[in-house]
Short mmCIF file of C-alpha atoms in Angstrom, two decimals:
data_model
loop_
_atom_site.label_atom_id
_atom_site.label_comp_id
_atom_site.label_asym_id
_atom_site.label_seq_id
_atom_site.Cartn_x
_atom_site.Cartn_y
_atom_site.Cartn_z
CA UNK A 1 -0.86 91.80 35.55
CA UNK A 2 -2.27 95.07 34.22
CA UNK A 3 -0.65 96.03 30.89
CA UNK A 4 0.81 99.37 30.22
CA UNK A 5 -0.09 101.14 27.03
CA UNK A 6 2.48 103.29 25.33
CA UNK A 7 1.99 106.01 22.84
CA UNK A 8 3.79 104.24 20.29
CA UNK A 9 1.46 101.23 20.31
CA UNK A 10 -0.79 102.50 17.81
CA UNK A 11 -3.91 101.00 16.29
CA UNK A 12 -2.22 100.68 12.92
CA UNK A 13 -0.15 97.76 14.18
CA UNK A 14 -3.20 95.53 14.58
CA UNK A 15 -3.59 93.37 11.56
CA UNK A 16 -7.17 92.57 10.14
CA UNK A 17 -6.66 88.85 10.09
CA UNK A 18 -7.14 86.35 12.95
CA UNK A 19 -4.14 86.89 15.25
CA UNK A 20 -1.80 84.04 16.03
CA UNK A 21 -2.38 82.49 19.47
CA UNK A 22 -0.57 84.38 22.26
CA UNK A 23 2.42 82.69 23.91
CA UNK A 24 1.29 80.91 27.14
CA UNK A 25 -2.30 81.27 26.16
CA UNK A 26 -5.25 79.75 27.92
CA UNK A 27 -7.99 78.32 25.82
CA UNK A 28 -10.93 80.56 25.41
CA UNK A 29 -14.55 79.15 25.09
CA UNK A 30 -18.02 79.96 25.28
CA UNK A 31 -17.42 83.56 24.06
CA UNK A 32 -19.91 86.16 23.21
CA UNK A 33 -19.67 88.96 20.86
CA UNK A 34 -22.41 91.71 21.02
CA UNK A 35 -22.59 94.62 18.52
CA UNK A 36 -25.23 96.86 17.05
CA UNK A 37 -22.90 97.80 14.12
CA UNK A 38 -24.47 101.27 14.73
CA UNK A 39 -27.74 102.74 16.09
CA UNK A 40 -28.64 103.56 12.54
CA UNK A 41 -28.12 99.89 11.34
CA UNK A 42 -29.79 98.36 14.49
CA UNK A 43 -33.02 100.63 15.10
CA UNK A 44 -33.18 104.29 14.16
CA UNK A 45 -32.87 103.70 10.41
CA UNK A 46 -35.28 100.83 10.44
CA UNK A 47 -37.12 102.24 7.40
CA UNK A 48 -33.94 101.75 5.32
CA UNK A 49 -33.07 98.28 6.51
CA UNK A 50 -35.82 95.88 5.39
CA UNK A 51 -33.15 93.29 4.78
CA UNK A 52 -32.14 93.23 8.44
CA UNK A 53 -31.60 89.59 9.48
CA UNK A 54 -29.09 87.06 10.97
CA UNK A 55 -28.11 83.46 10.61
CA UNK A 56 -26.24 80.77 12.57
CA UNK A 57 -25.69 81.18 16.45
CA UNK A 58 -26.64 84.87 16.38
CA UNK A 59 -29.76 86.55 18.18
CA UNK A 60 -30.93 89.98 18.18
CA UNK A 61 -31.01 91.23 21.74
CA UNK A 62 -31.79 94.68 23.28
CA UNK A 63 -27.99 95.27 23.28
CA UNK A 64 -27.27 94.38 19.80
CA UNK A 65 -26.71 91.21 17.70
CA UNK A 66 -25.26 88.59 19.85
CA UNK A 67 -22.78 85.98 18.43
CA UNK A 68 -22.43 82.98 20.81
CA UNK A 69 -20.11 79.90 20.89
CA UNK A 70 -16.94 81.72 20.03
CA UNK A 71 -13.59 80.19 20.64
CA UNK A 72 -9.98 80.90 20.53
CA UNK A 73 -6.92 81.93 22.99
CA UNK A 74 -6.60 84.37 25.87
CA UNK A 75 -3.40 85.34 27.59
CA UNK A 76 -4.23 85.99 31.39
CA UNK A 77 -0.82 87.80 31.79
CA UNK A 78 -1.35 90.37 28.90
CA UNK A 79 -5.14 90.16 27.93
CA UNK A 80 -3.78 89.37 24.36
CA UNK A 81 -6.96 87.62 22.76
CA UNK A 82 -7.90 85.83 19.68
CA UNK A 83 -11.54 84.87 19.08
CA UNK A 84 -13.47 83.32 16.14
CA UNK A 85 -17.29 83.15 15.86
CA UNK A 86 -19.56 81.70 13.31
CA UNK A 87 -22.82 83.16 11.98
CA UNK A 88 -23.70 86.30 10.28
CA UNK A 89 -25.77 89.47 10.27
CA UNK A 90 -27.28 91.17 7.16
CA UNK A 91 -28.40 94.90 6.68
CA UNK A 92 -29.87 96.50 3.59
CA UNK A 93 -33.05 97.28 1.78
CA UNK A 94 -34.94 95.03 -0.53
CA UNK A 95 -37.53 97.64 -1.19
CA UNK A 96 -35.26 100.59 -2.18
CA UNK A 97 -32.43 99.30 -4.40
CA UNK A 98 -32.50 95.66 -3.30
CA UNK A 99 -28.87 95.92 -1.85
CA UNK A 100 -27.67 93.95 1.12
CA UNK A 101 -24.43 93.99 3.40
CA UNK A 102 -23.63 91.00 5.26
CA UNK A 103 -20.84 90.56 7.96
CA UNK A 104 -20.06 86.78 8.39
CA UNK A 105 -17.85 84.83 10.79
CA UNK A 106 -16.48 87.77 12.83
CA UNK A 107 -13.07 87.58 14.58
CA UNK A 108 -11.74 89.64 17.46
CA UNK A 109 -7.98 90.25 17.90
CA UNK A 110 -6.42 91.97 20.67
CA UNK A 111 -2.54 92.30 21.08
CA UNK A 112 -0.62 92.43 24.49
CA UNK A 113 -0.81 96.36 24.41
CA UNK A 114 -4.47 96.39 24.39
CA UNK A 115 -4.81 97.35 20.63
CA UNK A 116 -7.62 95.42 19.14
CA UNK A 117 -9.75 94.98 16.02
CA UNK A 118 -13.02 93.46 14.96
CA UNK A 119 -12.99 91.78 11.46
CA UNK A 120 -15.27 89.76 9.33
CA UNK A 121 -15.84 88.31 5.84
CA UNK A 122 -17.85 90.96 3.96
CA UNK A 123 -20.64 89.77 1.55
CA UNK A 124 -22.65 92.38 -0.43
CA UNK A 125 -25.00 92.98 -3.32
CA UNK A 126 -25.38 96.38 -4.97
CA UNK A 127 -28.91 95.44 -6.34
CA UNK A 128 -31.35 92.62 -6.37
CA UNK A 129 -30.05 91.57 -9.82
CA UNK A 130 -26.30 92.07 -9.18
CA UNK A 131 -24.11 89.15 -8.38
CA UNK A 132 -22.99 88.54 -4.68
CA UNK A 133 -19.46 89.61 -3.92
CA UNK A 134 -17.25 88.40 -1.00
CA UNK A 135 -14.26 89.97 0.50
CA UNK A 136 -12.56 87.85 3.24
CA UNK A 137 -11.20 89.21 6.49
CA UNK A 138 -12.09 92.81 6.38
CA UNK A 139 -11.26 95.00 9.31
CA UNK A 140 -14.58 96.73 10.34
CA UNK A 141 -13.64 98.74 13.42
CA UNK A 142 -10.57 99.26 15.59
CA UNK A 143 -10.73 98.64 19.28
CA UNK A 144 -8.54 100.92 21.31
CA UNK A 145 -7.36 100.37 24.96
CA UNK A 146 -9.05 96.92 25.36
CA UNK A 147 -8.82 95.94 29.22
CA UNK A 148 -6.97 92.81 30.02
CA UNK A 149 -10.04 91.03 31.19
CA UNK A 150 -12.38 88.20 30.04
CA UNK A 151 -15.31 90.62 29.82
CA UNK A 152 -15.15 94.16 28.28
CA UNK A 153 -16.87 96.76 26.21
CA UNK A 154 -15.10 99.17 23.89
CA UNK A 155 -16.40 102.00 21.87
CA UNK A 156 -14.55 102.07 18.34
CA UNK A 157 -13.20 105.42 17.25
CA UNK A 158 -15.39 107.46 14.73
CA UNK A 159 -14.38 111.10 14.34
CA UNK A 160 -10.94 111.46 12.74
CA UNK A 161 -10.73 107.90 11.34
CA UNK A 162 -10.77 109.11 7.78
CA UNK A 163 -9.21 112.32 6.36
CA UNK A 164 -10.91 115.49 7.73
CA UNK A 165 -12.04 118.17 5.51
CA UNK A 166 -13.10 115.83 2.64
CA UNK A 167 -16.65 115.95 1.46
CA UNK A 168 -17.29 112.44 2.76
CA UNK A 169 -16.48 111.46 5.38
CA UNK A 170 -17.40 114.68 7.15
CA UNK A 171 -14.80 115.46 9.82
CA UNK A 172 -13.19 112.15 8.92
CA UNK A 173 -16.05 110.27 10.67
CA UNK A 174 -16.09 106.75 9.40
CA UNK A 175 -15.54 102.99 10.26
CA UNK A 176 -12.15 101.49 9.65
CA UNK A 177 -10.58 102.22 6.26
CA UNK A 178 -10.50 98.50 5.07
CA UNK A 179 -14.29 98.35 5.25
CA UNK A 180 -14.60 101.62 3.29
CA UNK A 181 -12.21 100.23 0.58
CA UNK A 182 -13.79 96.96 0.34
CA UNK A 183 -17.26 98.57 -0.40
CA UNK A 184 -18.55 100.08 -3.71
CA UNK A 185 -19.39 103.88 -3.47
CA UNK A 186 -23.05 103.19 -3.41
CA UNK A 187 -22.80 101.24 -0.06
CA UNK A 188 -20.38 103.38 1.85
CA UNK A 189 -22.92 105.72 3.09
CA UNK A 190 -23.84 103.30 6.05
CA UNK A 191 -20.34 103.66 7.51
CA UNK A 192 -19.24 107.18 7.10
CA UNK A 193 -20.89 110.61 7.75
CA UNK A 194 -22.17 112.40 4.79
CA UNK A 195 -23.46 115.31 6.59
CA UNK A 196 -24.20 116.51 10.20
CA UNK A 197 -27.91 115.99 10.53
CA UNK A 198 -30.52 113.13 10.33
CA UNK A 199 -29.27 109.49 9.94
CA UNK A 200 -25.56 110.85 10.20
CA UNK A 201 -25.95 111.43 13.98
CA UNK A 202 -26.43 107.63 14.59
CA UNK A 203 -24.04 106.16 12.00
CA UNK A 204 -21.18 105.93 14.34
CA UNK A 205 -19.99 102.50 15.27
CA UNK A 206 -21.74 100.94 18.32
CA UNK A 207 -19.73 99.65 21.38
CA UNK A 208 -18.26 96.15 20.95
CA UNK A 209 -18.91 93.96 23.93
CA UNK A 210 -16.88 90.59 24.39
CA UNK A 211 -16.97 87.99 27.11
CA UNK A 212 -15.27 84.55 27.25
CA UNK A 213 -14.46 81.84 29.56
CA UNK A 214 -10.80 81.18 29.95
CA UNK A 215 -9.60 77.54 30.33
CA UNK A 216 -6.09 77.32 31.84
CA UNK A 217 -3.51 75.84 29.58
CA UNK A 218 -2.18 72.46 30.51
CA UNK A 219 1.14 72.45 32.48
CA UNK A 220 3.85 70.11 32.16
CA UNK A 221 4.55 67.24 29.78
CA UNK A 222 1.67 66.45 27.49
CA UNK A 223 1.17 63.45 25.12
CA UNK A 224 -1.12 63.01 22.06
CA UNK A 225 -1.69 59.84 20.19
CA UNK A 226 -2.66 59.68 16.55
CA UNK A 227 -4.08 56.59 14.79
CA UNK A 228 -5.62 55.02 18.02
CA UNK A 229 -9.29 55.51 16.98
CA UNK A 230 -11.64 52.60 16.56
CA UNK A 231 -9.23 49.98 18.09
CA UNK A 232 -10.69 46.76 19.50
CA UNK A 233 -9.32 44.11 21.90
CA UNK A 234 -8.35 42.30 18.55
CA UNK A 235 -6.48 45.22 17.04
CA UNK A 236 -2.84 45.64 16.51
CA UNK A 237 -1.80 48.95 15.25
CA UNK A 238 1.22 51.37 14.94
CA UNK A 239 0.21 54.69 16.47
CA UNK A 240 2.09 58.01 16.27
CA UNK A 241 3.09 59.56 19.83
CA UNK A 242 3.84 63.29 20.09
CA UNK A 243 5.13 64.87 23.23
CA UNK A 244 5.24 68.43 24.25
CA UNK A 245 6.34 70.26 27.44
CA UNK A 246 9.02 67.72 28.50
CA UNK A 247 11.31 70.31 30.09
CA UNK A 248 14.88 69.36 28.98
CA UNK A 249 16.24 71.47 31.87
CA UNK A 250 14.99 68.76 34.26
CA UNK A 251 17.53 66.27 32.79
CA UNK A 252 20.31 65.20 35.31
CA UNK A 253 23.58 63.07 34.47
CA UNK A 254 21.55 60.00 35.44
CA UNK A 255 19.08 60.49 32.62
CA UNK A 256 19.84 59.02 29.42
CA UNK A 257 16.69 59.76 27.12
CA UNK A 258 13.33 58.96 27.30
CA UNK A 259 11.23 55.58 27.29
CA UNK A 260 7.77 55.47 25.33
CA UNK A 261 6.02 52.49 26.59
CA UNK A 262 2.67 50.66 25.72
CA UNK A 263 0.95 48.73 28.46
CA UNK A 264 -0.57 49.45 31.80
CA UNK A 265 0.11 52.53 33.90
CA UNK A 266 3.53 52.14 35.48
CA UNK A 267 2.37 54.16 38.40
CA UNK A 268 0.32 51.02 39.22
CA UNK A 269 2.18 48.14 37.53
CA UNK A 270 5.70 49.56 38.58
CA UNK A 271 8.47 51.24 36.71
CA UNK A 272 10.87 48.49 37.80
CA UNK A 273 8.50 45.78 36.26
CA UNK A 274 9.39 45.76 32.49
CA UNK A 275 7.87 42.20 31.90
CA UNK A 276 4.40 43.47 32.15
CA UNK A 277 4.53 46.03 29.30
CA UNK A 278 3.57 45.16 25.68
CA UNK A 279 5.87 47.41 23.66
CA UNK A 280 8.61 50.02 24.07
CA UNK A 281 10.59 52.57 22.21
CA UNK A 282 13.85 54.03 23.48
CA UNK A 283 14.71 57.61 22.48
CA UNK A 284 18.26 58.39 23.65
CA UNK A 285 18.14 61.97 22.52
CA UNK A 286 14.67 62.98 23.58
CA UNK A 287 13.25 65.32 24.39
CA UNK A 288 14.76 67.89 22.02
CA UNK A 289 15.73 71.44 23.07
CA UNK A 290 12.12 72.58 22.80
CA UNK A 291 10.90 69.79 24.93
CA UNK A 292 9.27 67.74 22.21
CA UNK A 293 9.53 64.34 20.66
CA UNK A 294 7.56 62.22 18.12
CA UNK A 295 7.83 58.55 17.64
CA UNK A 296 5.85 55.45 16.65
CA UNK A 297 4.77 52.54 18.92
CA UNK A 298 2.96 49.34 18.21
CA UNK A 299 -0.13 48.70 20.49
CA UNK A 300 -2.15 45.54 20.80
CA UNK A 301 -5.60 45.52 22.30
CA UNK A 302 -4.79 42.13 23.87
CA UNK A 303 -1.38 40.66 24.59
CA UNK A 304 0.42 38.16 26.83
CA UNK A 305 3.24 39.66 28.93
CA UNK A 306 6.69 38.16 29.94
CA UNK A 307 5.15 36.66 32.89
CA UNK A 308 2.49 34.91 30.99
CA UNK A 309 -0.44 37.16 32.20
CA UNK A 310 -2.89 38.27 29.40
CA UNK A 311 -3.80 41.81 29.16
CA UNK A 312 -7.16 42.89 27.53
CA UNK A 313 -7.56 46.56 26.72
CA UNK A 314 -11.40 46.18 26.67
CA UNK A 315 -11.45 45.09 30.33
CA UNK A 316 -8.24 46.90 31.69
CA UNK A 317 -6.81 50.24 31.19
CA UNK A 318 -3.83 50.12 28.73
CA UNK A 319 -2.03 53.20 27.18
CA UNK A 320 1.20 55.04 26.40
CA UNK A 321 3.47 55.93 29.13
CA UNK A 322 6.68 57.97 29.28
CA UNK A 323 9.45 58.20 31.77
CA UNK A 324 13.09 59.03 31.96
CA UNK A 325 15.63 56.33 30.83
CA UNK A 326 17.17 54.30 32.15
CA UNK A 327 16.68 54.41 35.91
CA UNK A 328 13.66 56.56 36.23
CA UNK A 329 15.95 59.01 38.04
CA UNK A 330 13.49 61.95 37.67
CA UNK A 331 9.66 61.83 37.64
CA UNK A 332 9.25 65.03 35.83
CA UNK A 333 8.77 63.32 32.36
CA UNK A 334 6.29 60.83 33.72
CA UNK A 335 3.05 60.56 31.89
CA UNK A 336 0.33 57.98 31.20
CA UNK A 337 -2.15 58.66 28.31
CA UNK A 338 -4.94 55.86 28.03
CA UNK A 339 -6.02 54.30 24.82
CA UNK A 340 -9.58 53.01 24.47
CA UNK A 341 -10.09 49.49 23.13
CA UNK A 342 -13.57 48.34 22.41
CA UNK A 343 -14.68 44.75 23.14
CA UNK A 344 -13.99 42.79 19.91
CA UNK A 345 -16.85 41.11 18.02
CA UNK A 346 -16.39 37.51 18.31
CA UNK A 347 -15.86 35.32 15.37
CA UNK A 348 -18.46 32.53 14.76
CA UNK A 349 -17.60 28.89 15.05
CA UNK A 350 -19.01 25.65 13.82
CA UNK A 351 -18.44 22.40 15.65
CA UNK A 352 -18.79 19.07 13.88
CA UNK A 353 -18.71 15.86 15.98
CA UNK A 354 -18.59 12.23 14.75
CA UNK A 355 -17.91 8.78 16.24
CA UNK A 356 -15.16 6.56 15.06
CA UNK A 357 -17.76 3.69 15.54
CA UNK A 358 -21.39 4.77 16.22
CA UNK A 359 -22.17 1.19 17.35
CA UNK A 360 -19.84 -0.56 19.99
CA UNK A 361 -20.05 -3.49 22.23
CA UNK A 362 -20.64 -3.35 25.99
CA UNK A 363 -17.32 -2.70 27.82
CA UNK A 364 -15.74 -0.80 24.94
CA UNK A 365 -14.99 3.04 25.02
CA UNK A 366 -16.06 5.07 21.92
CA UNK A 367 -13.89 7.41 20.31
CA UNK A 368 -15.24 10.91 19.47
CA UNK A 369 -13.79 13.10 16.74
CA UNK A 370 -14.43 16.84 16.96
CA UNK A 371 -13.64 19.48 14.38
CA UNK A 372 -14.16 23.22 15.13
CA UNK A 373 -13.97 25.85 12.35
CA UNK A 374 -13.62 29.54 12.80
CA UNK A 375 -12.00 32.58 11.02
CA UNK A 376 -9.95 33.11 14.31
CA UNK A 377 -7.36 30.60 15.78
CA UNK A 378 -9.05 27.78 17.64
CA UNK A 379 -8.25 27.65 21.29
CA UNK A 380 -10.36 26.61 24.22
CA UNK A 381 -12.22 23.66 25.89
CA UNK A 382 -14.53 21.04 24.28
CA UNK A 383 -16.98 19.42 26.69
CA UNK A 384 -19.15 16.31 26.19
CA UNK A 385 -22.39 16.13 27.94
CA UNK A 386 -25.06 13.60 28.55
CA UNK A 387 -28.23 14.54 30.11
CA UNK A 388 -26.77 17.92 31.03
CA UNK A 389 -23.82 16.43 32.98
CA UNK A 390 -20.06 16.83 31.64
CA UNK A 391 -18.81 13.29 31.11
CA UNK A 392 -15.52 14.14 29.23
CA UNK A 393 -13.59 17.21 28.14
CA UNK A 394 -10.44 18.10 26.34
CA UNK A 395 -8.58 21.46 25.64
CA UNK A 396 -7.88 22.35 22.01
CA UNK A 397 -4.49 24.17 21.57
CA UNK A 398 -3.60 26.38 18.57
CA UNK A 399 -1.28 23.64 17.36
CA UNK A 400 -4.31 21.29 16.99
CA UNK A 401 -5.75 23.38 14.25
CA UNK A 402 -9.30 22.88 15.58
CA UNK A 403 -9.34 19.02 15.74
CA UNK A 404 -9.21 16.87 18.63
CA UNK A 405 -10.20 13.32 19.62
CA UNK A 406 -11.97 12.31 22.99
CA UNK A 407 -12.31 8.93 24.47
CA UNK A 408 -15.66 8.54 26.04
CA UNK A 409 -16.44 6.73 29.28
CA UNK A 410 -17.89 3.15 29.14
CA UNK A 411 -21.72 3.18 28.73
CA UNK A 412 -24.54 0.75 29.43
CA UNK A 413 -26.40 -1.12 26.66
CA UNK A 414 -28.74 1.05 24.75
CA UNK A 415 -28.79 4.32 23.04
CA UNK A 416 -26.87 7.42 24.19
CA UNK A 417 -27.16 10.93 22.86
CA UNK A 418 -24.07 13.25 23.57
CA UNK A 419 -23.99 16.86 23.15
CA UNK A 420 -20.60 18.26 22.07
CA UNK A 421 -19.82 21.87 23.09
CA UNK A 422 -17.07 23.92 22.13
CA UNK A 423 -17.04 26.72 24.77
CA UNK A 424 -15.50 29.33 22.72
CA UNK A 425 -13.11 32.07 24.29
CA UNK A 426 -12.78 35.83 24.22
CA UNK A 427 -12.50 35.97 20.48
CA UNK A 428 -14.68 33.06 19.28
CA UNK A 429 -18.35 32.38 19.95
CA UNK A 430 -19.41 28.86 21.26
CA UNK A 431 -21.09 26.19 19.15
CA UNK A 432 -22.15 22.64 19.54
CA UNK A 433 -23.10 19.34 17.83
CA UNK A 434 -24.80 16.07 18.70
CA UNK A 435 -23.83 12.48 18.23
CA UNK A 436 -25.76 9.17 19.02
CA UNK A 437 -23.91 6.12 20.22
CA UNK A 438 -25.49 2.70 20.37
CA UNK A 439 -24.00 -0.04 22.75
CA UNK A 440 -24.96 -3.62 22.34
CA UNK A 441 -24.09 -6.74 24.17
#
């Protein structure tokens, strides 16, 4: 939509500070700002600008100093724009007076009527020996009639900006008044006309060129999760869940609030399959009139559901889902936001095996005592091997506290070596020990 500019929409309405994001704005990224400041500052007064340089993501091109990597907001409906850049440009003369003027971290602001401004932090020194002074957020130039587009070039006003008829600026020719006010008298000559010949002919502000890439704002309900960074499959954490864009106008008589659920994606697991989920919060009055909600949910990297199935977030997709309570009468509030769970580092284990009797008579069965130690709860299988073949096994349960007895099969007369292996599990590494049994007649 092309904006209409009214006579009442004057540049005086544009503030020098970074504008708030316009309503319904797209994100703006990869923005560039190209500006010479003036032809005098850029080229024609080169003999006076021995301190000319830049820092940060700024390069000097034929068209001016170019700032890159800017970001902010852009409203495609009105052209309202807010952009911030990093980096700086310095002009001055270290040979004559030792002064410098730096424009740092510029910002471009444009309102819905097309009234814009270019501002920056102003840093200056009046001489090599003087201290550095900083004035934040100084409006440098105004930008009238900015097109509602993602790429534009606008020439700032010059004549009549100041008060005509005064000794300086001549004919009111100057940059924006806040810049003049922020500078000491000795440095103002760069930014206003002190005569009608020589360098005064190239002091006028150069055109300001801006381009950006607009990234459309997300539509519909959105969920963000705080406190879910760095989780593993062994983690249990309470996360903060914030929802926006949940249109309360979609509510019907059958809708009685909102569910916020932890577990698999309900679009796959089923909205009518509550046993598979690992945690739930019911918000009877959510969303609020603005379509928002905030709550806390407990999440686990690994859990066993109501059907006995174990879910592992390092191997399967788990996250936070939302949907309308109680009957899922509408789908407008359906969301699923995955949470990343890294594979958990396994706890080490130590297996100690011993025989109740290390020497037995032929025809008897030896009793093997096994103890497994670990910082994690011991669960899993213990196997007894002879010459690589499993001859006995037994499962250790959590209630066994790492201890189990295994009766070995009968053996022939002689010496027998058994390898006792605790096979570990998803949380515990395997370990083993050896025992020697002697069987006599």
